[in-house]
Coordinates of N, CA and C in Angstrom, one line a residue:
M1092 N 41.1 45.8 81.0 CA 42.2 45.6 80.1 C 41.9 46.3 78.8
S1093 N 43.0 46.9 78.3 CA 42.8 47.7 77.1 C 42.5 46.8 75.8
D1094 N 41.9 47.4 74.9 CA 41.5 46.7 73.6 C 42.8 46.4 72.8
P1095 N 42.8 45.3 72.1 CA 44.0 45.0 71.3 C 44.2 46.1 70.2
V1096 N 45.5 46.3 69.9 CA 45.9 47.1 68.7 C 45.7 46.3 67.5
L1097 N 46.1 45.0 67.5 CA 46.0 44.1 66.4 C 45.1 42.9 66.8
T1098 N 44.1 42.6 66.0 CA 43.3 41.4 66.1 C 43.2 40.7 64.8
I1099 N 43.5 39.5 64.7 CA 43.4 38.7 63.5 C 42.5 37.5 63.8
R1100 N 41.5 37.3 62.9 CA 40.6 36.2 63.0 C 40.5 35.4 61.8
G1101 N 40.6 34.1 61.9 CA 40.4 33.1 60.8 C 41.3 33.4 59.6
L1102 N 42.5 33.8 59.8 CA 43.4 34.2 58.6 C 43.9 32.9 57.9
R1103 N 43.7 33.0 56.6 CA 44.1 31.8 55.7 C 45.0 32.4 54.6
R1104 N 46.0 31.6 54.3 CA 46.9 32.0 53.2 C 47.5 30.8 52.6
S1105 N 47.4 30.7 51.3 CA 48.0 29.5 50.5 C 48.8 30.1 49.3
Y1106 N 49.7 29.2 48.9 CA 50.5 29.6 47.7 C 50.6 28.4 46.8
K1107 N 50.6 28.6 45.5 CA 50.7 27.6 44.5 C 52.2 27.3 44.3
S1108 N 52.5 26.0 44.3 CA 53.9 25.5 44.0 C 53.8 24.4 43.0
G1109 N 53.9 24.8 41.8 CA 53.7 23.8 40.7 C 52.3 23.4 40.6
D1110 N 52.0 22.1 40.7 CA 50.7 21.6 40.7 C 50.1 21.5 42.1
K1111 N 50.8 21.9 43.1 CA 50.4 21.7 44.5 C 50.0 23.1 45.1
V1112 N 49.2 23.0 46.1 CA 48.8 24.2 46.9 C 49.4 24.1 48.3
L1113 N 50.2 25.0 48.7 CA 50.8 25.0 50.0 C 50.1 25.9 50.9
T1114 N 49.4 25.4 52.0 CA 48.7 26.2 52.9 C 49.6 26.5 54.1
V1115 N 49.9 27.8 54.3 CA 50.8 28.2 55.4 C 50.1 28.8 56.6
L1116 N 48.9 29.4 56.4 CA 48.1 29.9 57.4 C 46.7 29.3 57.3
N1117 N 46.2 28.6 58.3 CA 45.0 27.8 58.1 C 44.0 28.1 59.3
G1118 N 43.5 29.4 59.3 CA 42.6 29.8 60.3 C 43.3 30.4 61.5
V1119 N 44.2 31.3 61.3 CA 45.0 31.8 62.4 C 44.2 32.9 63.2
D1120 N 44.2 32.8 64.5 CA 43.7 33.9 65.3 C 44.7 34.4 66.3
L1121 N 44.8 35.7 66.4 CA 45.7 36.3 67.5 C 45.3 37.7 67.8
Y1122 N 45.9 38.2 68.9 CA 45.7 39.6 69.3 C 46.9 40.1 70.0
V1123 N 47.2 41.4 69.9 CA 48.3 42.0 70.6 C 47.8 43.3 71.2
R1124 N 48.0 43.5 72.5 CA 47.5 44.6 73.2 C 48.6 45.7 73.3
P1125 N 48.2 46.9 73.6 CA 49.1 48.0 73.8 C 50.2 47.7 74.8
G1126 N 51.4 47.9 74.5 CA 52.5 47.7 75.5 C 52.9 46.2 75.6
E1127 N 52.3 45.4 74.8 CA 52.6 43.9 74.9 C 53.6 43.5 73.8
I1128 N 54.5 42.7 74.2 CA 55.5 42.2 73.2 C 55.3 40.7 73.1
V1129 N 54.9 40.3 71.9 CA 54.5 38.9 71.7 C 55.5 38.2 70.7
G1130 N 56.1 37.1 71.1 CA 57.0 36.4 70.2 C 56.3 35.4 69.3
L1131 N 56.8 35.3 68.1 CA 56.3 34.4 67.1 C 57.4 33.5 66.7
I1132 N 57.3 32.2 66.9 CA 58.3 31.2 66.6 C 57.7 30.2 65.7
G1133 N 58.6 29.4 65.1 CA 58.2 28.4 64.1 C 59.3 28.1 63.2
P1134 N 59.4 26.9 62.6 CA 60.5 26.5 61.7 C 60.4 27.4 60.4
S1135 N 61.5 27.4 59.7 CA 61.6 28.1 58.4 C 60.5 27.6 57.5
G1136 N 59.8 28.5 56.8 CA 58.8 28.0 55.9 C 57.4 27.8 56.5
S1137 N 57.3 28.1 57.8 CA 56.1 27.8 58.6 C 55.0 28.9 58.3
G1138 N 55.5 30.0 57.8 CA 54.5 31.1 57.5 C 54.6 32.3 58.4
K1139 N 55.7 32.4 59.2 CA 55.8 33.6 60.1 C 55.8 34.9 59.3
S1140 N 56.6 34.9 58.2 CA 56.7 36.1 57.4 C 55.4 36.4 56.7
S1141 N 54.7 35.4 56.3 CA 53.4 35.6 55.6 C 52.4 36.2 56.6
L1142 N 52.4 35.7 57.9 CA 51.6 36.3 58.9 C 51.9 37.7 59.2
L1143 N 53.2 38.1 59.3 CA 53.6 39.4 59.5 C 53.2 40.4 58.4
H1144 N 53.4 39.9 57.2 CA 53.0 40.7 56.0 C 51.5 40.9 55.9
A1145 N 50.7 39.9 56.3 CA 49.3 40.1 56.3 C 48.9 41.1 57.4
A1146 N 49.5 40.9 58.6 CA 49.2 41.8 59.8 C 49.6 43.2 59.4
G1147 N 50.7 43.4 58.7 CA 51.1 44.8 58.3 C 50.5 45.3 57.1
L1148 N 49.4 44.6 56.6 CA 48.7 45.1 55.4 C 49.5 45.2 54.1
L1149 N 50.6 44.3 54.1 CA 51.4 44.3 52.9 C 51.0 43.2 51.9
E1150 N 50.2 42.2 52.4 CA 49.7 41.2 51.5 C 48.2 41.0 51.8
H1151 N 47.5 40.6 50.8 CA 46.1 40.2 51.0 C 46.0 38.7 51.3
P1152 N 45.4 38.4 52.5 CA 45.2 37.0 52.7 C 44.1 36.4 51.9
D1153 N 44.0 35.1 51.9 CA 42.9 34.5 51.1 C 41.5 34.6 51.8
A1154 N 41.6 34.7 53.2 CA 40.4 34.8 54.0 C 40.8 35.3 55.4
G1155 N 39.8 35.8 56.1 CA 40.0 36.3 57.5 C 39.9 37.7 57.6
Q1156 N 39.9 38.2 58.9 CA 39.8 39.6 59.3 C 41.2 40.1 59.9
I1157 N 41.5 41.3 59.5 CA 42.7 41.9 60.1 C 42.2 43.3 60.7
I1158 N 42.2 43.4 62.0 CA 41.6 44.6 62.6 C 42.7 45.4 63.3
V1159 N 42.9 46.6 62.9 CA 44.0 47.4 63.5 C 43.4 48.6 64.1
E1160 N 43.6 48.8 65.4 CA 43.0 49.9 66.2 C 41.5 50.0 66.0
G1161 N 40.9 48.8 66.1 CA 39.5 48.7 66.0 C 38.9 48.8 64.6
R1162 N 39.7 49.0 63.6 CA 39.2 49.2 62.2 C 39.5 47.9 61.4
D1163 N 38.4 47.4 60.8 CA 38.6 46.2 60.0 C 39.2 46.6 58.7
C1164 N 40.4 46.1 58.5 CA 41.2 46.5 57.3 C 41.2 45.5 56.2
S1165 N 40.4 44.4 56.4 CA 40.4 43.3 55.4 C 40.0 43.7 54.0
D1166 N 39.1 44.6 53.8 CA 38.6 44.9 52.5 C 39.0 46.3 52.0
L1167 N 40.0 46.9 52.7 CA 40.4 48.3 52.3 C 41.1 48.2 50.9
S1168 N 41.0 49.4 50.2 CA 41.8 49.5 49.0 C 43.3 49.6 49.3
D1169 N 44.1 49.4 48.3 CA 45.6 49.5 48.5 C 45.9 50.9 49.1
R1170 N 45.3 52.0 48.6 CA 45.6 53.3 49.1 C 45.2 53.5 50.5
Q1171 N 44.0 52.9 50.9 CA 43.6 53.0 52.3 C 44.5 52.2 53.2
R1172 N 45.0 51.0 52.7 CA 45.9 50.2 53.5 C 47.2 50.9 53.7
T1173 N 47.7 51.6 52.7 CA 48.9 52.4 52.8 C 48.8 53.5 53.9
R1174 N 47.6 54.1 53.9 CA 47.4 55.2 54.9 C 47.4 54.6 56.3
V1175 N 46.8 53.4 56.5 CA 46.9 52.8 57.8 C 48.3 52.4 58.2
R1176 N 49.0 51.9 57.3 CA 50.4 51.5 57.6 C 51.2 52.8 58.0
L1177 N 51.1 53.8 57.2 CA 51.9 55.0 57.5 C 51.5 55.6 58.9
A1178 N 50.3 55.5 59.3 CA 49.8 56.2 60.5 C 50.0 55.3 61.7
T1179 N 50.0 54.0 61.5 CA 49.8 53.1 62.7 C 50.9 52.0 62.9
I1180 N 51.6 51.6 61.8 CA 52.4 50.4 61.8 C 53.9 50.8 61.6
G1181 N 54.8 50.2 62.4 CA 56.2 50.3 62.1 C 56.8 48.9 61.8
F1182 N 57.8 48.8 61.0 CA 58.4 47.5 60.6 C 59.9 47.5 60.8
V1183 N 60.3 46.3 61.3 CA 61.8 46.1 61.4 C 62.0 44.7 60.8
Y1184 N 63.0 44.7 59.8 CA 63.3 43.5 59.1 C 64.6 42.9 59.5
Q1185 N 64.9 41.7 59.0 CA 66.2 41.1 59.3 C 67.4 41.9 58.7
A1186 N 67.2 42.4 57.5 CA 68.1 43.4 56.9 C 67.6 44.8 57.2
H1187 N 68.5 45.7 57.5 CA 68.1 47.0 58.0 C 67.6 47.9 57.0
H1188 N 68.0 47.7 55.7 CA 67.4 48.6 54.6 C 67.6 50.1 54.9
L1189 N 68.7 50.5 55.5 CA 69.0 51.9 55.6 C 69.4 52.5 54.3
L1190 N 69.2 53.8 54.2 CA 69.7 54.6 53.0 C 71.2 54.9 53.2
A1191 N 72.0 54.3 52.3 CA 73.4 54.3 52.5 C 74.0 55.7 52.5
E1192 N 73.4 56.6 51.7 CA 74.0 57.9 51.5 C 73.6 58.9 52.6
F1193 N 72.8 58.5 53.5 CA 72.3 59.4 54.6 C 72.9 58.9 56.0
T1194 N 72.9 59.9 56.9 CA 73.4 59.6 58.2 C 72.3 58.9 59.0
A1195 N 72.7 58.4 60.2 CA 71.7 57.7 61.0 C 70.6 58.6 61.4
L1196 N 71.0 59.9 61.7 CA 70.0 60.9 62.1 C 69.0 61.1 60.9
D1197 N 69.5 61.2 59.7 CA 68.6 61.5 58.6 C 67.8 60.3 58.2
N1198 N 68.3 59.1 58.4 CA 67.5 57.9 58.2 C 66.3 57.8 59.0
V1199 N 66.4 58.3 60.3 CA 65.3 58.3 61.2 C 64.4 59.5 61.0
A1200 N 65.0 60.6 60.6 CA 64.2 61.8 60.4 C 63.3 61.8 59.1
L1201 N 63.8 61.2 58.0 CA 63.2 61.2 56.7 C 61.7 60.7 56.8
P1202 N 61.5 59.5 57.4 CA 60.1 59.0 57.4 C 59.1 60.0 58.1
Q1203 N 59.7 60.7 59.1 CA 58.8 61.7 59.8 C 58.5 62.9 58.8
M1204 N 59.5 63.3 58.1 CA 59.3 64.5 57.2 C 58.3 64.1 56.1
I1205 N 58.4 62.8 55.6 CA 57.5 62.4 54.6 C 56.0 62.4 55.1
A1206 N 55.9 62.1 56.4 CA 54.6 62.1 57.1 C 54.1 63.5 57.4
G1207 N 54.9 64.5 57.2 CA 54.5 65.9 57.4 C 55.1 66.6 58.5
R1208 N 56.0 66.0 59.3 CA 56.6 66.7 60.4 C 57.7 67.6 59.9
S1209 N 57.9 68.7 60.5 CA 59.0 69.7 60.1 C 60.3 69.1 60.3
R1210 N 61.3 69.6 59.5 CA 62.7 69.1 59.6 C 63.2 69.2 61.0
K1211 N 63.0 70.3 61.6 CA 63.5 70.5 63.0 C 62.9 69.5 64.0
A1212 N 61.6 69.3 63.9 CA 60.9 68.4 64.8 C 61.3 67.0 64.6
A1213 N 61.5 66.7 63.3 CA 61.9 65.3 62.9 C 63.3 65.0 63.4
R1214 N 64.2 65.9 63.2 CA 65.6 65.6 63.7 C 65.6 65.6 65.2
A1215 N 64.8 66.4 65.9 CA 64.8 66.3 67.3 C 64.3 65.0 67.8
R1216 N 63.2 64.5 67.2 CA 62.7 63.2 67.6 C 63.7 62.1 67.2
A1217 N 64.3 62.2 66.1 CA 65.3 61.2 65.7 C 66.5 61.1 66.7
L1218 N 67.0 62.3 67.1 CA 68.1 62.4 68.1 C 67.7 61.7 69.4
D1219 N 66.4 62.0 69.8 CA 65.9 61.4 71.1 C 65.9 59.9 71.0
L1220 N 65.4 59.4 69.9 CA 65.3 57.9 69.7 C 66.7 57.3 69.7
L1221 N 67.5 57.8 68.9 CA 68.9 57.3 68.7 C 69.7 57.3 70.0
S1222 N 69.5 58.4 70.8 CA 70.1 58.5 72.1 C 69.6 57.5 73.0
N1223 N 68.3 57.2 73.0 CA 67.8 56.2 73.9 C 68.3 54.8 73.5
L1224 N 68.7 54.6 72.3 CA 69.3 53.3 71.8 C 70.8 53.3 71.9
G1225 N 71.4 54.3 72.6 CA 72.8 54.3 72.8 C 73.6 54.7 71.6
L1226 N 73.0 55.5 70.7 CA 73.7 55.9 69.5 C 74.0 57.4 69.4
R1227 N 74.0 58.0 70.5 CA 74.1 59.5 70.5 C 75.4 59.9 69.8
E1228 N 76.5 59.1 69.9 CA 77.7 59.5 69.3 C 77.9 59.1 67.9
R1229 N 76.8 58.4 67.3 CA 76.9 57.8 66.0 C 75.9 58.5 65.0
V1230 N 75.2 59.5 65.5 CA 74.1 60.1 64.7 C 74.5 60.7 63.4
D1231 N 75.8 61.1 63.3 CA 76.3 61.7 62.1 C 77.0 60.7 61.2
H1232 N 77.0 59.4 61.5 CA 77.6 58.4 60.8 C 76.7 57.8 59.7
Q1233 N 77.2 57.4 58.6 CA 76.5 56.7 57.6 C 76.5 55.2 57.9
P1234 N 75.6 54.4 57.4 CA 75.5 53.0 57.7 C 76.8 52.3 57.6
A1235 N 77.6 52.6 56.5 CA 78.8 51.8 56.3 C 79.8 52.1 57.4
Q1236 N 79.6 53.2 58.1 CA 80.6 53.5 59.2 C 80.1 52.9 60.6
M1237 N 79.1 52.1 60.6 CA 78.5 51.5 61.8 C 78.6 50.0 61.7
S1238 N 78.6 49.4 62.9 CA 78.5 47.9 63.0 C 77.1 47.5 62.6
G1239 N 77.0 46.1 62.4 CA 75.7 45.6 62.1 C 74.7 45.8 63.2
G1240 N 75.1 45.7 64.5 CA 74.2 46.0 65.6 C 73.7 47.4 65.6
E1241 N 74.7 48.3 65.4 CA 74.3 49.7 65.4 C 73.3 50.0 64.2
Q1242 N 73.6 49.5 63.1 CA 72.7 49.7 62.0 C 71.3 49.2 62.3
Q1243 N 71.2 48.0 62.9 CA 69.9 47.5 63.3 C 69.2 48.4 64.3
R1244 N 69.9 49.0 65.2 CA 69.3 49.9 66.2 C 68.8 51.1 65.5
V1245 N 69.5 51.6 64.5 CA 69.0 52.7 63.7 C 67.6 52.3 63.0
A1246 N 67.6 51.1 62.5 CA 66.4 50.6 61.9 C 65.2 50.5 62.9
I1247 N 65.5 50.2 64.1 CA 64.5 50.2 65.2 C 64.0 51.6 65.4
A1248 N 64.9 52.5 65.5 CA 64.5 53.9 65.7 C 63.7 54.4 64.6
R1249 N 64.0 54.1 63.4 CA 63.3 54.5 62.2 C 61.8 53.9 62.3
A1250 N 61.7 52.6 62.7 CA 60.4 52.0 62.7 C 59.5 52.7 63.7
L1251 N 60.1 53.2 64.8 CA 59.3 53.9 65.8 C 59.2 55.4 65.7
A1252 N 59.8 55.9 64.7 CA 59.9 57.4 64.5 C 58.6 58.1 64.5
N1253 N 57.6 57.5 63.7 CA 56.3 58.2 63.6 C 55.3 57.8 64.6
G1254 N 55.8 57.2 65.7 CA 54.9 56.9 66.8 C 53.8 55.8 66.5
P1255 N 54.2 54.7 65.9 CA 53.2 53.7 65.5 C 52.6 53.1 66.7
R1256 N 51.4 52.5 66.6 CA 50.7 51.8 67.6 C 51.1 50.3 67.6
L1257 N 51.6 49.9 66.4 CA 51.9 48.5 66.2 C 53.3 48.4 65.6
L1258 N 54.1 47.5 66.2 CA 55.5 47.2 65.7 C 55.5 45.8 65.2
L1259 N 55.9 45.5 64.0 CA 56.1 44.2 63.5 C 57.6 44.0 63.1
A1260 N 58.2 43.0 63.7 CA 59.6 42.7 63.5 C 59.8 41.3 63.0
D1261 N 60.5 41.2 61.9 CA 60.7 39.9 61.3 C 62.1 39.5 61.4
E1262 N 62.4 38.6 62.3 CA 63.8 38.2 62.6 C 64.8 39.4 62.7
P1263 N 64.5 40.3 63.6 CA 65.3 41.6 63.7 C 66.7 41.4 64.1
T1264 N 67.0 40.2 64.7 CA 68.4 40.0 65.1 C 69.0 38.8 64.3
G1265 N 68.4 38.4 63.2 CA 68.8 37.2 62.5 C 70.1 37.2 61.9
N1266 N 70.6 38.4 61.5 CA 71.9 38.6 60.9 C 73.1 38.9 61.9
L1267 N 72.8 38.8 63.2 CA 73.7 39.3 64.2 C 74.3 38.1 65.0
D1268 N 75.5 38.3 65.5 CA 76.1 37.3 66.4 C 75.3 37.3 67.7
P1269 N 75.5 36.2 68.5 CA 74.6 36.1 69.7 C 74.7 37.2 70.7
H1270 N 76.0 37.7 70.9 CA 76.1 38.9 71.9 C 75.4 40.1 71.4
T1271 N 75.6 40.4 70.1 CA 75.0 41.6 69.5 C 73.5 41.4 69.4
S1272 N 73.0 40.2 69.1 CA 71.6 39.9 69.1 C 70.9 40.3 70.4
T1273 N 71.5 39.9 71.5 CA 71.0 40.2 72.8 C 70.9 41.6 73.1
A1274 N 72.0 42.4 72.7 CA 72.0 43.8 72.9 C 71.0 44.5 72.1
V1275 N 70.8 44.1 70.8 CA 69.8 44.8 70.0 C 68.4 44.4 70.4
F1276 N 68.2 43.2 70.8 CA 66.8 42.8 71.3 C 66.5 43.6 72.6
D1277 N 67.5 43.7 73.5 CA 67.2 44.5 74.7 C 66.9 45.9 74.4
S1278 N 67.5 46.5 73.4 CA 67.2 47.9 72.9 C 65.8 47.9 72.4
L1279 N 65.5 47.0 71.5 CA 64.1 47.0 70.9 C 63.1 46.8 72.0
Y1280 N 63.3 45.9 72.9 CA 62.3 45.6 74.0 C 62.1 46.9 74.9
A1281 N 63.2 47.5 75.3 CA 63.1 48.7 76.2 C 62.4 49.8 75.5
L1282 N 62.8 50.1 74.2 CA 62.2 51.2 73.5 C 60.7 51.0 73.2
A1283 N 60.4 49.7 72.7 CA 59.0 49.4 72.5 C 58.2 49.5 73.7
R1284 N 58.7 49.1 74.8 CA 58.0 49.2 76.1 C 57.8 50.7 76.5
S1285 N 58.8 51.5 76.4 CA 58.7 52.9 76.8 C 57.7 53.6 75.8
E1286 N 57.7 53.2 74.6 CA 56.8 53.9 73.6 C 55.4 53.4 73.7
G1287 N 55.2 52.2 74.4 CA 53.8 51.7 74.6 C 53.2 51.1 73.4
V1288 N 54.0 50.6 72.5 CA 53.5 50.0 71.3 C 53.1 48.5 71.5
A1289 N 52.3 48.0 70.7 CA 52.0 46.6 70.6 C 53.0 46.0 69.6
A1290 N 53.8 44.9 70.0 CA 54.8 44.4 69.2 C 54.6 42.9 69.0
L1291 N 54.8 42.5 67.7 CA 54.8 41.1 67.3 C 56.1 40.8 66.6
V1292 N 56.9 40.0 67.3 CA 58.3 39.8 66.9 C 58.5 38.3 66.5
A1293 N 58.8 38.1 65.2 CA 59.2 36.7 64.8 C 60.6 36.5 65.0
T1294 N 61.0 35.3 65.5 CA 62.4 35.0 65.8 C 62.6 33.5 65.9
H1295 N 63.8 33.1 65.5 CA 64.3 31.8 65.7 C 65.0 31.6 67.1
N1296 N 65.3 32.7 67.7 CA 66.1 32.7 68.9 C 65.2 32.5 70.1
L1297 N 65.2 31.3 70.6 CA 64.3 30.9 71.8 C 64.8 31.6 73.1
E1298 N 66.0 31.9 73.2 CA 66.5 32.6 74.4 C 65.9 34.0 74.5
L1299 N 65.9 34.6 73.3 CA 65.3 36.0 73.3 C 63.8 35.9 73.5
A1300 N 63.2 34.9 72.9 CA 61.7 34.7 73.0 C 61.3 34.5 74.5
K1301 N 62.1 34.0 75.3 CA 61.8 33.7 76.7 C 61.5 35.0 77.4
H1302 N 62.0 36.1 76.9 CA 61.9 37.4 77.6 C 60.6 38.2 77.2
M1303 N 59.9 37.6 76.2 CA 58.7 38.3 75.8 C 57.5 38.0 76.6
D1304 N 56.4 38.8 76.5 CA 55.3 38.6 77.4 C 54.5 37.3 77.1
R1305 N 54.4 37.0 75.8 CA 53.8 35.7 75.4 C 54.5 35.2 74.2
V1306 N 54.5 33.9 74.0 CA 55.1 33.3 72.8 C 54.1 32.4 72.1
L1307 N 54.0 32.6 70.8 CA 53.1 31.8 70.0 C 53.9 31.0 69.0
A1308 N 53.6 29.8 68.8 CA 54.3 28.9 67.8 C 53.4 28.7 66.6
L1309 N 53.9 28.9 65.4 CA 53.2 28.6 64.2 C 53.6 27.3 63.6
K1310 N 52.7 26.4 63.5 CA 53.0 25.0 63.0 C 51.8 24.5 62.3
D1311 N 52.0 23.9 61.1 CA 50.9 23.4 60.3 C 49.8 24.3 60.1
G1312 N 50.1 25.6 60.0 CA 49.1 26.6 59.7 C 48.3 27.1 60.9
H1313 N 48.7 26.7 62.1 CA 47.9 27.1 63.3 C 48.9 27.7 64.3
L1314 N 48.4 28.6 65.2 CA 49.1 29.1 66.3 C 48.8 28.4 67.6
E1315 N 49.8 28.2 68.4 CA 49.6 27.6 69.7 C 50.4 28.4 70.7
A1316 N 49.9 28.7 71.9 CA 50.6 29.3 72.9 C 51.8 28.4 73.4
Q1317 N 52.9 29.0 73.7 CA 54.1 28.2 74.1 C 54.6 28.7 75.5
K1318 N 55.1 27.8 76.2 CA 55.8 28.1 77.5 C 57.3 27.7 77.3
L1319 N 58.2 28.7 77.4 CA 59.6 28.4 77.2 C 60.4 28.4 78.5

């Protein structure tokens, strides 16, 4: 069995709220292997976003190890963490955060060009990803000219544009109606699977979670395996 892309050991994270300390992650352990899609469920405020932010090296936890592609990233500098993110991790959020003045094609090509890929190669890769997501006829449209589901599929393509080994998705269908949610999740699932990435997907939608390889529930600061 292949080694995990993401391994987390003993992760702890607390926040101060007035005179109180709220502990949202209390010794969390998890792993995600290449090609595996793992669901993360839990009530609002349970710490799902905190876990994803820590896994994506966007926040420093209070304690614990975060290992990405075999590298312990726990004590890296901010600059080193940024390099790991750019090279290894893709993010999809509930809000698509597309650049309004650019087309779908350019929204997906720009991150690649920032990473050093030529404009021609970046646009070719963008076209391939968008076509695989059913957006071949929408590549020259700006976000305002697309539906919410189409915009989120562009965001998925952008997250995978630089060939990350790890995909982190935080409620990627949370702003969509049930029918569109299913279509967007199916697109994310198929593309993540074809790209062979390890994916950790936080969701409130238990019907979608049922289709993932494993589901973990976050409650009282701990993760537990769930059968849906």
